[in-house]
Amino acid sequence: MSTPDSIRGLRSAMTLAEKASLMSGANFWNTKPVPRLGIPSIMLTDGPHGLRKQGGAADHLGLNDSLPATCFPPAVALATSWDASLLARVGAALGSEAAAERVSVLLGPGLNIKRNPLAGRNFEYFSEDPLVAGRLAAALIRGIQSRGVAASAKHFAVNSQETHRMSIDEIVDERALHEIYLEGFRIAVAEGDPWTVMSSYNRVNGTYANENVSLLRDVLRTSWGFDGLVVTDWGGNNDRVAGLVAGNALEMPSTDGVTDRVIIAAVESGTIDESVLDDRVEEMLRLIERTAPSPDAPAADLDAHHDLAVEAAENSLVLLRNENGILPLAPESGRIAVIGDFAAVPRYQGSGSSLVNPTRAETALDALRASALDVIGYEPGFARRDRPSARRLRRALRLAARADRVLLFLGLDESAEAEAVDRTHMRLAANQLQLTRELIALNVPIVVVLAGGAPVELPFADEVDAILNSSLAGQGGGRAVVRVLTGQVNPSGKLAESYPLRYADVPSSATFGRTEATSEHRESIYVGYRYFDKAGVSVRYPFGHGLSYTTFAYSDLIVGPAAADITVTNTGEVAGSEVVQLYIEAPDAADERFRAIRELRGFAKVALQPGEIKTVHIEYADHAFDIYDPVSGAWRTIGGEYTVLAAASSRDIRLRASIRVEGQGDLDLASGLEHYRSGHVDRVTDDEFQTLLGRELPPATWQSNRPLTRDDIVAQTKGRGGFASVLYSVIDRSSDVLMLLGRPHAANNTRFALDLPFRSIARMSGGAVNDAMLDALLVMVNGRFWRGARQLFAAWRAHRRARLSE
């Protein structure tokens, strides 16, 4: 084991060029070695819910195949288990597969807050609540790192949308920033001790996250005590020197030495002191030392990991509705018709950088046919990507008419949600809704099995008999679904995000994903249930909701200054597990106070046999009675009479008890902020938001009358005419063509190019494009096509000659 002194000694033996070389990749996935000093290259690769190690052509969007690995349920599903011990076991399995493949850094977990249900990457994130996100991410991190592989908590911070994600400026007030968007990361750092953190692409209040001194130095390191390494997201560097100063050590992927030379020049010119570089180098050396591979690392037990993937899925399925106890199904339930394409071709993971090549994949249809149920037939019922098919509809209705029960598999297909693309609406496909309506008209009992990585509108919810949310259940999800449907497993999942009745009910719905330069978080702290409960907005299913095949009674809530005890009894006839949720109501929060009515401050999952009684001890989360004071820049305890709630969801309150908290006095943060007092933040005005921020709002739109620069994104070529518009159209239409060819992953990820800053074209080209060629391209898109074309050809020839002479 190296010591700090030995790491410093190794660093002091390095030349300036060698130090700079450690600050960026050798290729897409590996860092540079320093052979002279025996410093090895290490490999970083994707893997929030499964190892994505590419053996051939490398990319960051899931377009090219990776080596087979266990595809565990993504974070959207693991979160609904509310089971930290389960996530630690999943993390250990992920770590062991990475170690067996000599991977040093697994790029996950993602734990950004689910601000809006249309965010394209919600399937990779845990929750709308920072306590759930932080606790579960910490458990996954501990598991991964128990195998000597570094986890990477990402994307730090406020990565709330995919639209223009590499340039968007997330405008958020300081209180919401700390209470909502940073708190999960703080918990993950405090309880998980990640060895790396990945900075996000976006700006935060005007500054790129990767260059944000307040975030990376003041908060992450000084306040939270993080002692690991910060790595950029792939292509996420803007100003390399500014990133270095803020605390970013490693830029990925390779820039063919371009930014290494920038660092050397900055040190030699005195722009930065070499000690800044030395700090980053030591962080890199420490990561290399921490993740040194074991020479006898065992092969991963993929069979055992598949069984764990099934178990994780079983614990993550959420029973949303079960009228008249139609579930579980038994052999005597009669003839079962299986309808819906997802039964045979499951959606069990998202797409993009987290796309895993599974070792196997079980389907619900195969598991149903192998069960004791009387399955009389299967029909897909609809075309996968919302194409009309009268024949499929007709055959499905004919099958359903012969059945005593219909199992209807619905969901979001591969084109609906992906990295680099936000959804445009919250509806299921029109052909699925039509099929559902016509099946309901047959008056045959219907059980819906729902797949997808984010909430959807469910206009039929009250007209079907049961709804089981399988979310994205990983490679073992098919077997898990059938085991829950047939009662071999009692569902115990609870929603980790609210399900609105309709998208218009979401406070950010009017602007999310529709802006250009900025994304304004006008709702402030009122995200998810904090908004719905404060504003009194009806929801389809509340945060924390989930049914069971048994019932649980809560009694004897005893509250203390640091924890509460609740007695829970299984009052049903089968064994089951209950997620006990502890909320705290602030004094007068329902009145004109800038506070949520209630906030989750603890939770525990307890397993009970029929008739069994257990007392659950739940400690209050940090800051349970605090708010963040933007004036002092610190948390502040607010005294008063609080109410502790033991609950089965944010709207299923079982017990209440009062507790007196001594604090530092009241804090009036609502002066002149009418809608922040009432919670109706969907009505916030420009003046109110500016008052909350304490500054004027930056321009929300791009300036279309100025020339584009290296810092602008390709999407800004739209509507400029000439070659600029041609470039935009080629990329835009290629996405449409790929979708028609049945390649939704490639189609969605092609749009990644539109949000790419021009500077990244050179940096991510692996040396094929240099800055001179990039500048020529900018001349072309800025209306001087032929001049730029001549410059491009000349720059290409010079670059080619230079590379051939090396």
Short mmCIF file of C-alpha atoms in Angstrom, two decimals, residues 338 343-344 363-379 407 482:
data_model
loop_
_atom_site.label_atom_id
_atom_site.label_comp_id
_atom_site.label_asym_id
_atom_site.label_seq_id
_atom_site.Cartn_x
_atom_site.Cartn_y
_atom_site.Cartn_z
CA VAL A 338 -51.19 -12.78 -22.97
CA ALA A 343 -44.30 -9.86 -23.09
CA ALA A 344 -42.17 -11.46 -25.81
CA THR A 363 -39.06 -13.02 -21.12
CA ALA A 364 -42.35 -12.95 -19.28
CA LEU A 365 -43.99 -14.93 -22.10
CA ASP A 366 -41.60 -17.85 -21.71
CA ALA A 367 -42.01 -17.79 -17.93
CA LEU A 368 -45.81 -17.71 -18.23
CA ARG A 369 -45.82 -20.66 -20.61
CA ALA A 370 -43.64 -22.58 -18.15
CA SER A 371 -45.98 -21.77 -15.22
CA ALA A 372 -49.04 -23.67 -14.01
CA LEU A 373 -51.36 -21.04 -15.49
CA ASP A 374 -53.64 -21.93 -18.40
CA VAL A 375 -52.12 -19.68 -21.06
CA ILE A 376 -54.36 -20.03 -24.11
CA GLY A 377 -52.34 -17.84 -26.44
CA TYR A 378 -50.23 -14.80 -27.11
CA GLU A 379 -50.68 -11.84 -29.46
CA LEU A 407 -52.40 -10.02 -19.10
CA VAL A 482 -44.32 -13.95 -13.43
#
